[in-house]
Amino acid sequence: RIMVGSSVSEACSGATRGLVGDANGDASDDFKGYSADGSVSSVIPANASDAQIYDEFIVPNLVTDNANTIFANTIFANQEAGVASHRPTFFTDEMFESCPSCGEDKFCCYDFLSGGEDFKSLYENERS
């Protein structure tokens, strides 16, 4: 499971963009799309689906060349950069309803939907 977190000082309010939003305290305008000239081209709603956020925010900002990253001159320079052709699987609430043996545990259900009973068993063993 991957979680990403960040914080910025109040001095940066309104001066950031990207995954941290613009740090103005308003979550409804954090996912902004930008045109090549730097102007805001779209604002993705805070209640957008994971797939919509991925398509409209992540893909357009995906770094596909390590020469343009902070890792350019490090041991990570030879690692594969973002692959624009990759599309993750996004699970909906309706899909989670199809694995009642997991109850309300979405992590268990994710493992079950991704890999079947074997993955679910691995998850359950990891938790115990």
Short mmCIF file of C-alpha atoms in Angstrom, two decimals:
data_model
loop_
_atom_site.label_atom_id
_atom_site.label_comp_id
_atom_site.label_asym_id
_atom_site.label_seq_id
_atom_site.Cartn_x
_atom_site.Cartn_y
_atom_site.Cartn_z
CA ARG A 1 0.00 0.00 0.00
CA ILE A 2 1.36 3.39 -0.92
CA MET A 3 0.51 6.66 0.76
CA VAL A 4 1.96 10.00 -0.16
CA GLY A 5 1.85 12.98 2.13
CA SER A 6 3.26 16.45 2.03
CA SER A 7 3.02 19.75 3.80
CA VAL A 8 4.17 23.25 3.02
CA SER A 9 4.63 26.30 5.19
CA GLU A 10 2.02 29.04 5.25
CA ALA A 11 4.51 31.25 3.39
CA CYS A 12 3.93 29.03 0.33
CA SER A 13 0.15 29.51 0.35
CA GLY A 14 -0.99 30.00 -3.22
CA ALA A 15 2.54 29.52 -4.56
CA THR A 16 2.61 25.76 -5.11
CA ARG A 17 0.95 23.42 -7.55
CA GLY A 18 1.00 19.78 -8.49
CA LEU A 19 0.41 17.00 -5.97
CA VAL A 20 0.36 19.46 -3.05
CA GLY A 21 -2.27 21.64 -4.69
CA ASP A 22 -1.88 25.37 -4.26
CA ALA A 23 -1.77 25.23 -0.44
CA ASN A 24 -4.54 27.78 -0.07
CA GLY A 25 -6.56 25.64 2.34
CA ASP A 26 -9.31 24.96 -0.21
CA ALA A 27 -9.27 21.27 -1.20
CA SER A 28 -11.84 21.88 -3.95
CA ASP A 29 -9.26 23.56 -6.19
CA ASP A 30 -6.20 21.40 -5.53
CA PHE A 31 -6.26 19.34 -8.73
CA LYS A 32 -5.68 21.92 -11.42
CA GLY A 33 -4.68 21.22 -14.99
CA TYR A 34 -2.31 23.70 -16.63
CA SER A 35 -1.80 24.69 -20.24
CA ALA A 36 1.69 24.95 -21.75
CA ASP A 37 1.68 28.70 -21.03
CA GLY A 38 1.09 28.04 -17.32
CA SER A 39 -2.54 29.13 -17.20
CA VAL A 40 -5.15 26.98 -15.47
CA SER A 41 -6.92 24.87 -18.08
CA SER A 42 -9.21 22.86 -15.79
CA VAL A 43 -10.03 22.16 -12.16
CA ILE A 44 -10.82 18.57 -11.29
CA PRO A 45 -13.51 18.41 -8.60
CA ALA A 46 -12.54 17.22 -5.11
CA ASN A 47 -15.15 14.44 -5.42
CA ALA A 48 -13.71 13.15 -8.71
CA SER A 49 -13.20 9.43 -9.13
CA ASP A 50 -9.72 7.93 -8.92
CA ALA A 51 -9.87 7.25 -12.66
CA GLN A 52 -10.78 10.88 -13.44
CA ILE A 53 -7.94 12.20 -11.25
CA TYR A 54 -5.53 9.79 -12.96
CA ASP A 55 -6.65 10.68 -16.49
CA GLU A 56 -6.92 14.44 -16.04
CA PHE A 57 -4.17 15.15 -13.49
CA ILE A 58 -1.61 12.37 -13.23
CA VAL A 59 -1.16 11.45 -16.91
CA PRO A 60 -0.66 15.04 -18.14
CA ASN A 61 1.93 15.62 -15.40
CA LEU A 62 3.71 12.28 -15.74
CA VAL A 63 7.47 12.58 -16.00
CA THR A 64 8.56 10.12 -18.68
CA ASP A 65 12.23 11.11 -18.86
CA ASN A 66 14.47 10.76 -15.80
CA ALA A 67 16.67 13.59 -17.12
CA ASN A 68 13.88 15.94 -16.01
CA THR A 69 13.67 14.71 -12.41
CA ILE A 70 15.51 15.36 -9.19
CA PHE A 71 17.04 11.90 -9.70
CA ALA A 72 18.84 12.79 -12.95
CA ASN A 73 22.33 12.66 -11.45
CA THR A 74 21.80 10.03 -8.77
CA ILE A 75 21.92 6.26 -8.49
CA PHE A 76 18.24 6.28 -9.49
CA ALA A 77 18.93 7.85 -12.90
CA ASN A 78 18.72 4.49 -14.67
CA GLN A 79 15.37 3.55 -13.12
CA GLU A 80 12.41 3.47 -15.47
CA ALA A 81 10.51 6.75 -15.48
CA GLY A 82 6.73 7.05 -15.68
CA VAL A 83 5.14 4.86 -18.32
CA ALA A 84 2.28 6.76 -19.94
CA SER A 85 0.80 3.61 -21.49
CA HIS A 86 0.26 1.99 -18.07
CA ARG A 87 -3.28 2.32 -16.73
CA PRO A 88 -3.98 1.14 -13.19
CA THR A 89 -7.12 -0.74 -12.27
CA PHE A 90 -9.60 1.43 -10.42
CA PHE A 91 -12.10 -0.24 -8.15
CA THR A 92 -15.58 1.15 -7.63
CA ASP A 93 -17.87 0.73 -4.64
CA GLU A 94 -19.98 -1.63 -6.73
CA MET A 95 -16.96 -3.87 -7.30
CA PHE A 96 -16.23 -3.95 -3.58
CA GLU A 97 -19.75 -5.25 -2.96
CA SER A 98 -18.82 -8.38 -4.95
CA CYS A 99 -16.57 -9.80 -2.21
CA PRO A 100 -18.80 -10.21 0.86
CA SER A 101 -16.32 -12.52 2.62
CA CYS A 102 -14.14 -9.46 3.28
CA GLY A 103 -16.88 -7.50 5.00
CA GLU A 104 -16.09 -3.77 5.03
CA ASP A 105 -12.33 -4.34 4.59
CA LYS A 106 -11.52 -2.74 1.22
CA PHE A 107 -7.86 -3.82 1.38
CA CYS A 108 -8.95 -7.45 1.67
CA CYS A 109 -11.44 -6.96 -1.15
CA TYR A 110 -8.83 -5.27 -3.35
CA ASP A 111 -6.52 -8.26 -2.88
CA PHE A 112 -9.37 -10.67 -3.59
CA LEU A 113 -10.46 -8.83 -6.77
CA SER A 114 -6.84 -8.51 -7.94
CA GLY A 115 -5.59 -12.01 -7.29
CA GLY A 116 -8.35 -14.23 -6.00
CA GLU A 117 -8.48 -16.28 -2.82
CA ASP A 118 -4.67 -16.74 -2.70
CA PHE A 119 -4.07 -12.98 -2.50
CA LYS A 120 -6.85 -12.58 0.04
CA SER A 121 -5.25 -15.30 2.18
CA LEU A 122 -1.86 -13.55 1.99
CA TYR A 123 -3.48 -10.32 3.16
CA GLU A 124 -5.27 -12.03 6.02
CA ASN A 125 -2.05 -13.78 7.11
CA GLU A 126 -0.16 -10.47 6.98
CA ARG A 127 -2.71 -8.86 9.30
CA SER A 128 -2.61 -11.63 11.92
#
